[in-house]
Coordinates of C-alpha atoms in Angstrom, one line a residue:
Chain A
M28 CA 2.0 4.4 4.5
I29 CA -1.5 4.5 3.2
E30 CA -3.8 7.3 4.4
L31 CA -7.6 7.2 3.8
N32 CA -9.3 10.5 4.4
H33 CA -13.1 10.5 4.4
V34 CA -13.1 8.1 1.5
T35 CA -16.6 7.7 0.1
K36 CA -17.7 5.6 -2.9
T37 CA -21.3 5.7 -4.2
Y38 CA -21.9 3.5 -7.2
P39 CA -24.0 5.1 -9.9
G40 CA -27.7 4.5 -9.3
A41 CA -27.1 3.3 -5.7
S42 CA -29.0 5.2 -2.9
Q43 CA -26.5 4.1 -0.2
P44 CA -22.8 4.7 -0.5
A45 CA -20.8 1.4 -0.7
V46 CA -18.0 3.1 1.3
D47 CA -19.0 5.9 3.6
S48 CA -16.5 8.5 4.8
V49 CA -13.8 6.1 6.0
S50 CA -10.7 7.6 7.5
L51 CA -7.8 5.3 8.4
T52 CA -4.0 5.3 8.4
I53 CA -2.1 2.2 7.7
P54 CA 1.5 2.7 8.9
E55 CA 4.5 1.5 6.9
G56 CA 5.2 -2.2 7.2
E57 CA 2.0 -3.2 8.8
I58 CA -0.8 -5.6 7.8
C59 CA -4.1 -3.9 8.1
V60 CA -7.1 -6.3 7.8
F61 CA -10.3 -5.0 6.4
I62 CA -13.1 -7.3 7.7
G63 CA -16.8 -7.3 7.8
P64 CA -19.9 -9.2 6.5
S65 CA -20.4 -9.4 2.8
G66 CA -21.4 -6.2 1.2
C67 CA -19.8 -4.1 3.9
G68 CA -17.5 -2.4 1.4
K69 CA -14.2 -3.9 2.4
T70 CA -13.3 -5.1 -1.1
T71 CA -14.6 -1.8 -2.6
L72 CA -12.4 0.1 -0.2
M73 CA -9.4 -1.9 -1.2
R74 CA -10.0 -1.4 -4.9
L75 CA -10.3 2.3 -4.4
T76 CA -6.7 2.3 -3.2
N77 CA -5.3 1.2 -6.5
R78 CA -7.9 3.0 -8.5
L79 CA -9.5 -0.1 -10.0
I80 CA -12.7 1.9 -9.2
P81 CA -12.9 5.7 -9.0
I82 CA -13.4 7.4 -5.7
T83 CA -16.5 9.5 -5.3
S84 CA -15.2 11.9 -2.6
G85 CA -12.4 12.0 0.0
S86 CA -8.8 11.2 -0.7
I87 CA -6.3 8.4 -0.5
S88 CA -2.7 9.0 -0.3
V89 CA 0.1 6.5 -0.7
D90 CA 3.5 7.5 0.8
G91 CA 2.2 11.0 1.1
K92 CA 1.2 11.3 -2.6
D93 CA -2.5 11.7 -3.5
I94 CA -3.3 8.7 -5.8
M95 CA -5.5 10.9 -7.9
G96 CA -2.4 12.8 -9.0
L97 CA -0.7 9.6 -10.1
D98 CA -1.0 7.6 -13.3
P99 CA -3.3 4.7 -12.4
I100 CA -1.3 2.2 -14.5
E101 CA 1.9 3.3 -12.9
L102 CA 0.3 3.2 -9.5
R103 CA -0.9 -0.3 -9.9
R104 CA 2.4 -1.5 -11.1
H105 CA 3.9 -0.4 -7.8
I106 CA 1.2 -2.0 -5.7
G107 CA 1.1 -5.7 -5.4
Y108 CA -2.3 -7.3 -6.0
A109 CA -3.5 -10.8 -5.1
I110 CA -7.1 -12.0 -5.2
Q111 CA -9.1 -15.0 -3.9
Q112 CA -9.7 -16.4 -7.3
V113 CA -6.0 -16.2 -7.8
G114 CA -6.5 -14.9 -11.4
L115 CA -3.4 -16.6 -12.7
F116 CA -3.2 -16.4 -16.5
P117 CA -3.9 -20.0 -17.6
H118 CA -2.1 -19.7 -20.9
M119 CA 1.1 -18.6 -19.3
T120 CA 3.6 -20.6 -17.4
V121 CA 4.3 -20.0 -13.7
R122 CA 7.4 -18.1 -14.8
D123 CA 5.5 -15.8 -17.2
N124 CA 2.8 -15.2 -14.7
I125 CA 5.2 -14.0 -12.1
A126 CA 7.2 -12.1 -14.7
T127 CA 4.1 -10.1 -15.9
V128 CA 4.8 -6.9 -14.0
P129 CA 8.6 -7.0 -14.4
K130 CA 8.1 -7.3 -18.1
L131 CA 5.7 -4.4 -18.2
L132 CA 8.3 -2.4 -16.3
G133 CA 10.9 -3.4 -18.9
W134 CA 13.3 -5.4 -16.8
A135 CA 16.1 -7.3 -18.5
R136 CA 15.5 -11.0 -19.1
T137 CA 18.3 -12.2 -16.8
K138 CA 17.0 -10.0 -14.0
I139 CA 13.5 -11.4 -14.5
D140 CA 14.7 -15.0 -14.5
A141 CA 16.6 -14.4 -11.3
R142 CA 13.7 -12.7 -9.7
V143 CA 11.2 -15.5 -10.6
D144 CA 13.5 -18.1 -9.1
E145 CA 14.0 -16.0 -6.0
L146 CA 10.2 -15.6 -5.5
L147 CA 9.4 -19.2 -6.1
T148 CA 11.9 -20.1 -3.4
L149 CA 10.4 -17.6 -1.1
V150 CA 6.9 -19.1 -1.4
N151 CA 8.3 -22.6 -1.0
L152 CA 8.0 -23.8 -4.5
E153 CA 11.1 -25.4 -6.0
P154 CA 11.9 -23.3 -9.1
G155 CA 13.2 -26.2 -11.2
T156 CA 10.0 -28.1 -10.7
F157 CA 7.4 -25.3 -11.0
R158 CA 8.9 -22.6 -13.2
D159 CA 7.6 -24.1 -16.5
R160 CA 4.3 -25.5 -15.2
Y161 CA 1.0 -24.1 -16.3
P162 CA -1.6 -23.0 -13.7
R163 CA -3.8 -26.1 -14.5
Q164 CA -0.9 -28.3 -13.3
L165 CA -0.9 -26.7 -9.9
S166 CA -2.8 -27.5 -6.8
G167 CA -5.0 -24.8 -5.2
G168 CA -2.3 -24.0 -2.6
Q169 CA 0.5 -23.9 -5.1
A170 CA -1.6 -21.6 -7.4
Q171 CA -2.2 -19.3 -4.4
R172 CA 1.6 -19.2 -3.7
V173 CA 2.2 -18.3 -7.3
G174 CA -0.5 -15.6 -7.0
V175 CA 1.3 -14.1 -4.0
A176 CA 4.7 -14.4 -5.8
R177 CA 3.2 -12.6 -8.8
A178 CA 1.9 -9.8 -6.5
M179 CA 5.4 -9.4 -5.1
A180 CA 7.3 -9.7 -8.4
A181 CA 8.4 -6.1 -8.7
D182 CA 9.0 -5.8 -5.0
P183 CA 6.2 -3.3 -4.4
P184 CA 6.3 -1.6 -1.0
I185 CA 2.5 -1.9 -0.8
M186 CA 0.3 -4.9 -1.3
L187 CA -3.4 -5.4 -1.6
M188 CA -4.7 -8.9 -0.9
D189 CA -8.4 -9.8 -1.3
E190 CA -9.0 -13.0 0.6
P191 CA -5.8 -14.5 -0.9
F192 CA -6.2 -17.7 1.0
G193 CA -10.0 -17.9 0.9
A194 CA -10.4 -20.7 -1.6
I195 CA -8.1 -23.1 0.2
D196 CA -8.9 -25.9 2.6
P197 CA -8.4 -25.0 6.3
I198 CA -5.2 -27.0 6.8
N199 CA -3.4 -25.5 3.8
R200 CA -4.7 -22.1 4.6
E201 CA -3.0 -22.3 8.0
V202 CA 0.2 -23.3 6.3
L203 CA 0.0 -20.5 3.8
Q204 CA -0.8 -17.9 6.5
D205 CA 2.2 -19.0 8.5
E206 CA 4.4 -18.9 5.4
F207 CA 3.1 -15.5 4.5
L208 CA 3.6 -14.1 8.0
R209 CA 7.2 -15.4 7.9
I210 CA 7.8 -13.7 4.6
Q211 CA 6.2 -10.5 5.8
D212 CA 8.4 -10.6 8.9
K213 CA 11.4 -10.3 6.5
L214 CA 10.0 -8.0 3.9
K215 CA 7.8 -5.6 6.0
K216 CA 5.4 -4.6 3.3
T217 CA 2.5 -2.3 3.9
I218 CA -0.5 -4.6 3.3
I219 CA -4.2 -4.2 3.1
F220 CA -5.6 -7.7 3.6
V221 CA -9.3 -8.3 3.0
T222 CA -11.1 -11.2 4.7
H223 CA -14.4 -12.2 6.1
D224 CA -12.9 -14.7 8.5
I225 CA -12.4 -13.3 11.9
N226 CA -9.9 -15.9 12.8
E227 CA -7.8 -15.1 9.8
A228 CA -8.1 -11.4 10.7
I229 CA -6.9 -12.0 14.2
K230 CA -4.0 -14.1 13.0
M231 CA -2.8 -11.9 10.1
G232 CA -3.6 -8.4 11.2
Q233 CA -1.5 -6.1 13.2
R234 CA -4.5 -3.8 12.9
I235 CA -8.0 -4.6 12.1
A236 CA -10.6 -2.4 10.5
L237 CA -14.1 -3.7 11.0
L238 CA -16.6 -2.4 8.4
K239 CA -20.4 -2.5 8.2
E240 CA -22.6 -1.1 5.5
G241 CA -19.7 1.0 4.2
R242 CA -18.8 2.5 7.6
L243 CA -15.8 1.9 9.7
I244 CA -17.2 0.6 13.0
Q245 CA -14.0 -0.1 14.9
T246 CA -10.3 -0.1 14.2
G247 CA -7.6 -1.3 16.5
L248 CA -5.3 -4.1 17.5
P249 CA -6.8 -7.6 17.2
D250 CA -6.7 -7.8 21.0
E251 CA -8.7 -4.6 21.4
L252 CA -11.4 -5.8 19.1
L253 CA -11.8 -9.0 21.1
N254 CA -11.4 -7.5 24.5
R255 CA -13.1 -4.2 24.0
P256 CA -15.7 -4.5 21.2
A257 CA -17.1 -1.0 20.5
D258 CA -20.7 -2.2 20.2
E259 CA -23.0 -5.1 20.0
F260 CA -22.3 -5.6 16.3
V261 CA -18.6 -5.9 16.9
K262 CA -19.3 -8.2 19.8
S263 CA -21.4 -10.5 17.7
F264 CA -19.1 -10.3 14.7
V265 CA -16.0 -11.3 16.6
G266 CA -18.1 -14.2 18.0
A267 CA -19.4 -15.4 21.4
D268 CA -16.1 -17.2 21.7
R269 CA -14.1 -14.0 21.5
V270 CA -12.5 -14.8 24.8
L271 CA -11.3 -18.1 23.5
K272 CA -10.0 -16.4 20.3
R273 CA -7.9 -14.2 22.5
L274 CA -6.0 -17.4 23.6
N275 CA -4.7 -17.5 20.1
L276 CA -3.2 -14.0 20.4
L277 CA -1.7 -14.4 23.8
K278 CA 1.6 -16.1 24.4
V279 CA 2.3 -18.3 27.4
R280 CA 4.7 -15.6 28.4
D281 CA 1.8 -13.1 28.8
A282 CA -0.1 -15.4 31.1
M283 CA 2.4 -17.2 33.2
M284 CA 3.1 -16.5 36.8
T285 CA 6.8 -15.6 36.9
N286 CA 9.1 -16.5 39.7
P287 CA 7.1 -19.6 40.6
V288 CA 7.3 -21.2 43.9
H289 CA 9.9 -24.0 43.9
C290 CA 12.7 -25.7 45.8
R291 CA 16.2 -26.8 45.0
S292 CA 17.3 -30.4 44.8
E293 CA 19.7 -30.0 47.6
D294 CA 17.0 -28.6 50.0
S295 CA 16.2 -30.8 52.9
S296 CA 13.0 -32.9 52.4
E297 CA 11.8 -32.2 55.9
K298 CA 11.9 -28.4 55.6
V299 CA 10.4 -28.4 52.1
L300 CA 7.5 -30.5 53.4
E301 CA 7.0 -28.1 56.3
Q302 CA 6.8 -25.2 53.9
M303 CA 4.5 -27.0 51.6
V304 CA 2.1 -27.8 54.3
K305 CA 2.2 -24.2 55.6
N306 CA 1.5 -22.8 52.1
D307 CA -1.0 -25.5 51.3
L308 CA 0.9 -26.8 48.2
A309 CA 0.1 -30.3 47.0
F310 CA 3.3 -30.4 45.0
L311 CA 6.4 -28.3 44.3
I312 CA 8.8 -27.8 41.4
V313 CA 12.4 -28.9 42.0
T314 CA 15.2 -27.2 40.2
D315 CA 19.0 -27.3 40.3
R316 CA 21.3 -24.4 41.2
D317 CA 20.8 -22.8 37.7
Q318 CA 17.0 -22.9 37.9
R319 CA 16.9 -25.8 35.5
L320 CA 13.9 -27.9 35.9
L321 CA 14.5 -31.3 37.5
G322 CA 11.0 -32.4 38.3
Y323 CA 8.5 -32.1 41.2
V324 CA 7.9 -33.5 44.6
N325 CA 4.6 -34.1 46.4
Q326 CA 3.8 -34.1 50.1
Y327 CA 3.3 -37.9 50.1
D328 CA 6.8 -38.7 48.8
L329 CA 8.4 -36.2 51.2
R330 CA 6.6 -37.4 54.3
G331 CA 9.1 -39.2 56.5
H332 CA 12.0 -38.8 54.0
K333 CA 15.3 -37.8 55.4
G334 CA 17.6 -36.3 52.8
H335 CA 17.4 -34.0 49.9
A336 CA 14.2 -33.2 48.0
G337 CA 16.0 -34.0 44.8
D338 CA 16.2 -37.6 45.8
V339 CA 12.4 -38.1 45.7
A340 CA 11.7 -35.8 42.8
R341 CA 9.5 -37.2 40.1
K342 CA 10.1 -36.5 36.4
L343 CA 8.0 -33.8 34.8
T344 CA 7.8 -34.4 31.1
L345 CA 5.0 -32.1 30.0
T346 CA 6.3 -28.6 29.9
V347 CA 5.6 -25.6 27.6
S348 CA 7.7 -23.0 25.9
P349 CA 6.9 -19.4 26.7
E350 CA 6.5 -18.6 23.0
R351 CA 3.6 -21.0 22.5
N352 CA 0.2 -19.5 22.3
L353 CA -2.3 -19.9 25.1
K354 CA -4.7 -22.0 23.1
E355 CA -2.1 -24.7 22.6
A356 CA -1.1 -24.5 26.3
L357 CA -4.7 -24.8 27.4
S358 CA -5.3 -27.7 25.1
Q359 CA -2.3 -29.4 26.6
M360 CA -3.6 -28.8 30.1
L361 CA -7.1 -30.1 29.3
S362 CA -6.0 -33.2 27.4
Y363 CA -3.5 -34.3 30.1
D364 CA -5.7 -33.2 33.0
L365 CA -3.0 -30.9 34.3
G366 CA -3.9 -28.2 36.8
I367 CA -0.6 -26.5 36.2
L368 CA 1.9 -26.4 33.4
V369 CA 5.6 -25.5 34.0
V370 CA 7.0 -23.0 31.5
V371 CA 10.5 -23.9 30.5
G372 CA 12.8 -21.9 28.2
E373 CA 15.0 -23.3 25.5
D374 CA 17.9 -23.4 28.0
G375 CA 15.9 -25.7 30.3
R376 CA 15.5 -23.0 33.0
I377 CA 12.0 -22.6 34.5
Q378 CA 10.5 -19.3 33.6
G379 CA 7.1 -19.6 35.2
V380 CA 4.0 -21.6 35.7
L381 CA 0.7 -21.5 34.0
N382 CA -2.3 -22.6 36.0
S383 CA -6.0 -22.5 35.3
T384 CA -6.6 -19.6 37.6
T385 CA -4.0 -17.3 36.0
L386 CA -5.4 -18.3 32.6
C387 CA -9.0 -17.6 33.5
S388 CA -8.1 -14.3 35.1
L389 CA -6.1 -13.3 32.1
V390 CA -8.5 -13.9 29.3
G391 CA -11.7 -13.5 31.3
S392 CA -13.7 -10.4 31.9
T393 CA -11.8 -9.5 35.0
Y394 CA -8.6 -9.2 33.0
D395 CA -7.0 -5.8 33.3
E396 CA -3.9 -4.8 31.3
H397 CA -1.6 -4.6 34.3
G398 CA -1.8 -8.3 34.9
G399 CA -4.9 -8.9 37.0
H400 CA -4.8 -11.0 40.1
W401 CA -3.0 -14.3 40.3
G402 CA -5.5 -16.3 42.1
R403 CA -5.1 -17.7 45.5
I404 CA -1.5 -18.6 45.3
T405 CA 0.6 -16.2 47.3
A406 CA 3.9 -18.0 47.7
A407 CA 6.6 -17.1 45.1
G408 CA 10.2 -17.7 44.5
R409 CA 12.4 -20.3 46.3
I410 CA 10.4 -21.7 49.1
L411 CA 13.1 -22.0 51.7
Chain B
M9 CA -15.9 -45.4 -66.4
T10 CA -15.4 -45.6 -62.7
T11 CA -14.8 -42.6 -60.5
Y12 CA -11.3 -43.8 -59.9
D13 CA -10.6 -44.0 -63.6
F14 CA -12.1 -40.5 -64.1
I15 CA -9.9 -39.0 -61.5
V16 CA -6.7 -40.7 -62.9
R17 CA -7.4 -39.6 -66.4
N18 CA -8.4 -36.1 -65.6
W19 CA -5.8 -35.5 -62.9
P20 CA -4.3 -32.3 -64.3
E21 CA -7.7 -30.8 -64.9
L22 CA -8.9 -31.8 -61.4
M23 CA -5.8 -30.2 -59.9
S24 CA -6.3 -27.0 -61.7
L25 CA -10.0 -26.9 -60.6
A26 CA -8.9 -27.7 -57.0
W27 CA -6.4 -24.9 -57.2
Q28 CA -9.1 -22.5 -58.4
H29 CA -11.3 -23.7 -55.5
T30 CA -8.5 -23.3 -53.0
V31 CA -7.7 -19.7 -54.2
F32 CA -11.2 -18.3 -53.9
V33 CA -11.9 -20.1 -50.6
S34 CA -8.6 -18.9 -49.2
I35 CA -9.2 -15.3 -50.2
A36 CA -12.7 -15.5 -48.7
L37 CA -11.4 -17.0 -45.5
A38 CA -8.6 -14.6 -45.2
I39 CA -11.0 -11.7 -45.5
A40 CA -13.5 -13.4 -43.2
I41 CA -11.0 -13.9 -40.5
A42 CA -9.4 -10.5 -40.9
T43 CA -12.8 -8.9 -40.4
G44 CA -14.7 -11.4 -38.3
V45 CA -12.2 -11.7 -35.4
P46 CA -11.6 -8.0 -34.9
L47 CA -15.4 -7.4 -35.2
G48 CA -16.1 -10.2 -32.7
V49 CA -13.6 -8.7 -30.3
Y50 CA -15.0 -5.2 -30.8
L51 CA -18.5 -6.5 -30.1
T52 CA -17.5 -7.6 -26.6
F53 CA -17.1 -3.9 -25.8
N54 CA -20.5 -3.0 -27.3
R55 CA -23.1 -5.4 -26.1
R56 CA -26.1 -3.7 -27.8
L57 CA -24.5 -3.7 -31.2
A58 CA -23.4 -7.3 -30.6
D59 CA -27.0 -8.6 -30.4
T60 CA -27.9 -6.9 -33.7
V61 CA -24.8 -8.0 -35.6
L62 CA -25.0 -11.6 -34.4
Y63 CA -28.7 -11.6 -35.3
L64 CA -27.9 -10.3 -38.8
A65 CA -25.1 -12.8 -39.3
G66 CA -27.5 -15.5 -38.2
I67 CA -30.0 -14.4 -40.8
M68 CA -27.3 -14.5 -43.4
M69 CA -26.7 -18.2 -42.7
T70 CA -30.4 -18.9 -43.4
V71 CA -30.3 -17.6 -46.9
P72 CA -29.9 -20.6 -49.2
S73 CA -26.4 -20.5 -50.8
V74 CA -27.7 -20.8 -54.4
A75 CA -30.0 -17.8 -53.7
L76 CA -27.2 -15.8 -52.2
F77 CA -24.9 -16.4 -55.2
G78 CA -27.8 -15.4 -57.4
L79 CA -28.5 -12.3 -55.5
M80 CA -24.9 -11.2 -56.0
I81 CA -25.3 -11.1 -59.7
P82 CA -27.5 -8.0 -60.1
V83 CA -25.8 -6.1 -57.3
L84 CA -22.3 -6.7 -58.5
S85 CA -23.1 -6.3 -62.2
V86 CA -23.2 -2.6 -61.5
F87 CA -19.4 -2.8 -60.9
G88 CA -18.9 -5.2 -63.8
H89 CA -18.4 -8.2 -61.5
G90 CA -21.7 -9.9 -61.8
I91 CA -20.3 -13.3 -62.2
G92 CA -16.9 -15.0 -61.5
T93 CA -14.6 -15.0 -58.5
V94 CA -15.6 -11.7 -56.9
P95 CA -19.2 -12.6 -56.1
A96 CA -18.1 -16.0 -55.0
V97 CA -15.6 -14.6 -52.6
I98 CA -18.1 -12.1 -51.2
A99 CA -20.8 -14.7 -50.6
L100 CA -18.3 -17.0 -48.8
V101 CA -17.1 -14.1 -46.6
L102 CA -20.7 -13.4 -45.6
Y103 CA -21.3 -17.1 -44.8
S104 CA -18.1 -17.4 -42.8
Q105 CA -18.9 -14.4 -40.6
L106 CA -21.3 -16.1 -38.3
P107 CA -19.2 -18.9 -37.0
I108 CA -16.1 -16.7 -36.7
L109 CA -17.9 -13.8 -35.1
R110 CA -19.9 -15.9 -32.8
S111 CA -17.0 -18.0 -31.5
T112 CA -14.8 -14.9 -31.1
Y113 CA -17.4 -13.0 -29.3
A114 CA -18.3 -16.0 -27.0
A115 CA -14.6 -16.8 -26.3
I116 CA -13.6 -13.3 -25.3
R117 CA -16.7 -12.9 -23.2
S118 CA -16.1 -16.2 -21.4
V119 CA -12.8 -15.1 -20.0
D120 CA -13.2 -15.2 -16.2
P121 CA -13.7 -11.6 -14.9
A122 CA -11.4 -12.4 -12.0
I123 CA -8.5 -12.9 -14.5
I124 CA -9.3 -9.6 -16.2
E125 CA -9.4 -7.9 -12.8
A126 CA -6.1 -9.5 -11.9
G127 CA -4.6 -8.2 -15.1
L128 CA -5.8 -4.7 -14.5
G129 CA -5.0 -4.9 -10.8
I130 CA -1.3 -5.7 -11.4
G131 CA -1.0 -2.7 -13.8
M132 CA -1.9 -3.9 -17.3
T133 CA -3.6 -1.4 -19.5
R134 CA -7.0 -2.5 -20.9
A135 CA -5.4 -3.1 -24.3
Q136 CA -2.7 -5.2 -22.7
V137 CA -5.3 -7.3 -20.9
L138 CA -7.1 -7.8 -24.3
F139 CA -4.0 -8.7 -26.3
K140 CA -1.9 -10.5 -23.8
V141 CA -4.7 -12.2 -21.8
Q142 CA -8.1 -12.3 -23.3
I143 CA -7.2 -13.0 -27.0
P144 CA -4.5 -15.6 -26.2
M145 CA -7.0 -17.3 -23.9
S146 CA -9.7 -17.3 -26.5
L147 CA -7.6 -18.6 -29.4
G148 CA -8.8 -22.2 -29.0
V149 CA -12.5 -21.3 -29.3
I150 CA -11.8 -18.8 -32.0
F151 CA -10.0 -21.6 -33.9
S152 CA -13.0 -23.9 -33.6
G153 CA -15.2 -21.2 -35.2
V154 CA -12.6 -20.7 -38.0
R155 CA -12.5 -24.4 -38.6
V156 CA -16.2 -24.6 -39.0
A157 CA -16.0 -21.7 -41.4
V158 CA -13.2 -23.4 -43.4
V159 CA -15.1 -26.6 -43.9
M160 CA -18.3 -24.9 -44.6
S161 CA -16.7 -22.5 -47.2
I162 CA -15.0 -25.4 -49.0
G163 CA -18.4 -27.1 -49.3
I164 CA -20.4 -24.0 -50.2
G165 CA -17.6 -23.0 -52.6
A166 CA -18.6 -25.8 -54.8
I167 CA -21.9 -23.9 -55.6
A168 CA -19.8 -20.9 -56.7
A169 CA -19.2 -22.8 -60.0
Y170 CA -22.9 -22.0 -60.7
I171 CA -22.0 -18.3 -61.1
G172 CA -18.9 -19.0 -63.1
A173 CA -16.3 -18.9 -60.4
G174 CA -14.9 -22.3 -61.4
G175 CA -13.5 -24.7 -58.8
L176 CA -14.4 -28.2 -58.1
G177 CA -18.1 -27.4 -58.2
Q178 CA -17.7 -27.4 -62.0
Y179 CA -17.4 -31.2 -62.1
I180 CA -20.5 -31.5 -59.9
F181 CA -22.6 -29.2 -62.0
N182 CA -21.3 -30.5 -65.4
G183 CA -21.8 -34.0 -64.1
I184 CA -25.4 -33.3 -63.2
T185 CA -26.2 -31.8 -66.6
Q186 CA -24.5 -34.6 -68.4
T187 CA -25.8 -37.3 -66.0
Y188 CA -22.2 -38.3 -65.7
D189 CA -21.9 -40.0 -62.3
A190 CA -18.1 -40.5 -62.3
M191 CA -17.7 -36.8 -62.8
I192 CA -20.1 -35.9 -60.0
N193 CA -18.4 -38.3 -57.7
A194 CA -14.9 -37.0 -58.6
G195 CA -16.0 -33.5 -57.8
A196 CA -17.7 -34.5 -54.5
V197 CA -14.8 -36.7 -53.4
A198 CA -12.3 -33.9 -54.1
V199 CA -14.4 -31.3 -52.2
S200 CA -14.6 -33.6 -49.2
A201 CA -10.9 -34.5 -49.3
M202 CA -10.0 -30.8 -49.5
A203 CA -12.3 -30.1 -46.5
I204 CA -10.8 -32.9 -44.4
L205 CA -7.2 -31.8 -45.3
A206 CA -7.9 -28.2 -44.5
D207 CA -9.5 -29.0 -41.2
F208 CA -6.5 -31.2 -40.4
M209 CA -4.1 -28.5 -41.2
F210 CA -6.0 -25.9 -39.2
G211 CA -6.0 -28.4 -36.3
R212 CA -2.2 -28.6 -36.4
L213 CA -2.0 -24.8 -36.6
E214 CA -4.3 -24.6 -33.6
R215 CA -2.0 -27.0 -31.6
T216 CA 1.0 -24.8 -32.3
L217 CA -0.7 -21.5 -31.7
V218 CA -2.9 -22.2 -28.6
S219 CA -1.0 -22.3 -25.3
K220 CA -0.3 -25.7 -23.8
G221 CA -1.7 -24.3 -20.6
L222 CA -5.2 -24.2 -22.1
R223 CA -5.2 -27.8 -23.3
R224 CA -7.4 -30.2 -21.5
D225 CA -5.9 -33.7 -21.0

């Protein structure tokens, strides 16, 4: 846990403090993103935490201990540090770069070698291939991976990352972000992550601290920043498309209408049609006894049909998993011109439906946390 | 008599002069490196002093070598070393300072601040950053300065014969006074050969000492 208590930093000769009385608590195992326009003090605030620059007033404590009472060198050896420019030592091999802190801590050689290989594997670099390479023989993405591995070498409980993926092309950045989140899921480090990219902040941060001119403007969950920006500055910083950005954060599960209206394959076509007309449904999902999706029927096919609804069911190939994010789901709906998307779990059972009305009401301004209104559709569950 | 014949006939003498030459140039370079590199490193921590020192070293280079050797005589006579190896070594040390100082200073300064910050950020002390990061990264450029100093010292060392330090310059000066072309040529060829050989050796040393990670290929 990292606690910042009225942290202030004024550089000598500066009239304005670079960091102005920031108080913030970063709980154990969370990624807290510091974000803001350049010059907002986010990097300064991060560097105060490992005493790369001295604090002017206020206090910072790490796991309950005031950092001013700790030896700065010892402190830094127990806080991982990764920066945008990577800062790999060009004259050292990948192995030696990663081994830097363990060597400083006096680990045994065999332990270091094992650790290096373990970390390389963790960041998706094959140890046999990359161990003995020099930084100039690495691509940008590989170098960043090594930079992250170096920061994690001595297994520090806390990590500071200053735009660690900033210098990488967008495609590889996404890959690295995903990989890092996967690693973080396992390791649960307490992380301060500095970025100026709101999309990265939303993706990486469990908590976001937005700074401006040294002051903390708003702190909260990514969703809170997007949905309830504290002021005009936050609103403009998160962007006019903040509503769309929320689509990235929300899962299909959050937006879908559960217990969707449907019929079973053995239901009589006539009765199903009757109900569909009554409820003004153009088409209807057809399932088996176990709620497994079989397809759909429409009024046209049912008209005059004597038998079971399952006999005239059409295949429904485009479905979505409840774990996908809404942006992907919406994109699917738009590109295939679908008014509705059926949500199917891994077991093939229908879990809900997503339609444009529920989507809009969820992400739009009328959204309220308890679920909002579900649009005009009132029918639910098995139709018969 | 051709230069070739001269060299063949006077081989033992040539070798002993070459040895003399090697000795005082080596001593001078050893001192120059031992003082120039640490001073150059120190100057990176003291920018104001750096300007002054590099300026002075630059002025030193502009003093004609014959004059510098001459200037040594009255100063060092006080200590009984007016002529011979001591003033020769001192003059060569002074000459070698500029390339060594300047390359060291420039190399250490040119290390990317992000790399220094990374070193400090992961918990290296300032001294560890200097010795484990900055200096190893600077070796290539420092070596280039040293190689300039080596070649230059071997050449200027020939003039040291003028103040009685011996060495290959003796053939050149004697040859001039005797208008003996073969002797002049022999001295000149030997000095050049020595410079080329020394440069080659330092090049090999550089390849072994400088990290492969810094090589551009």
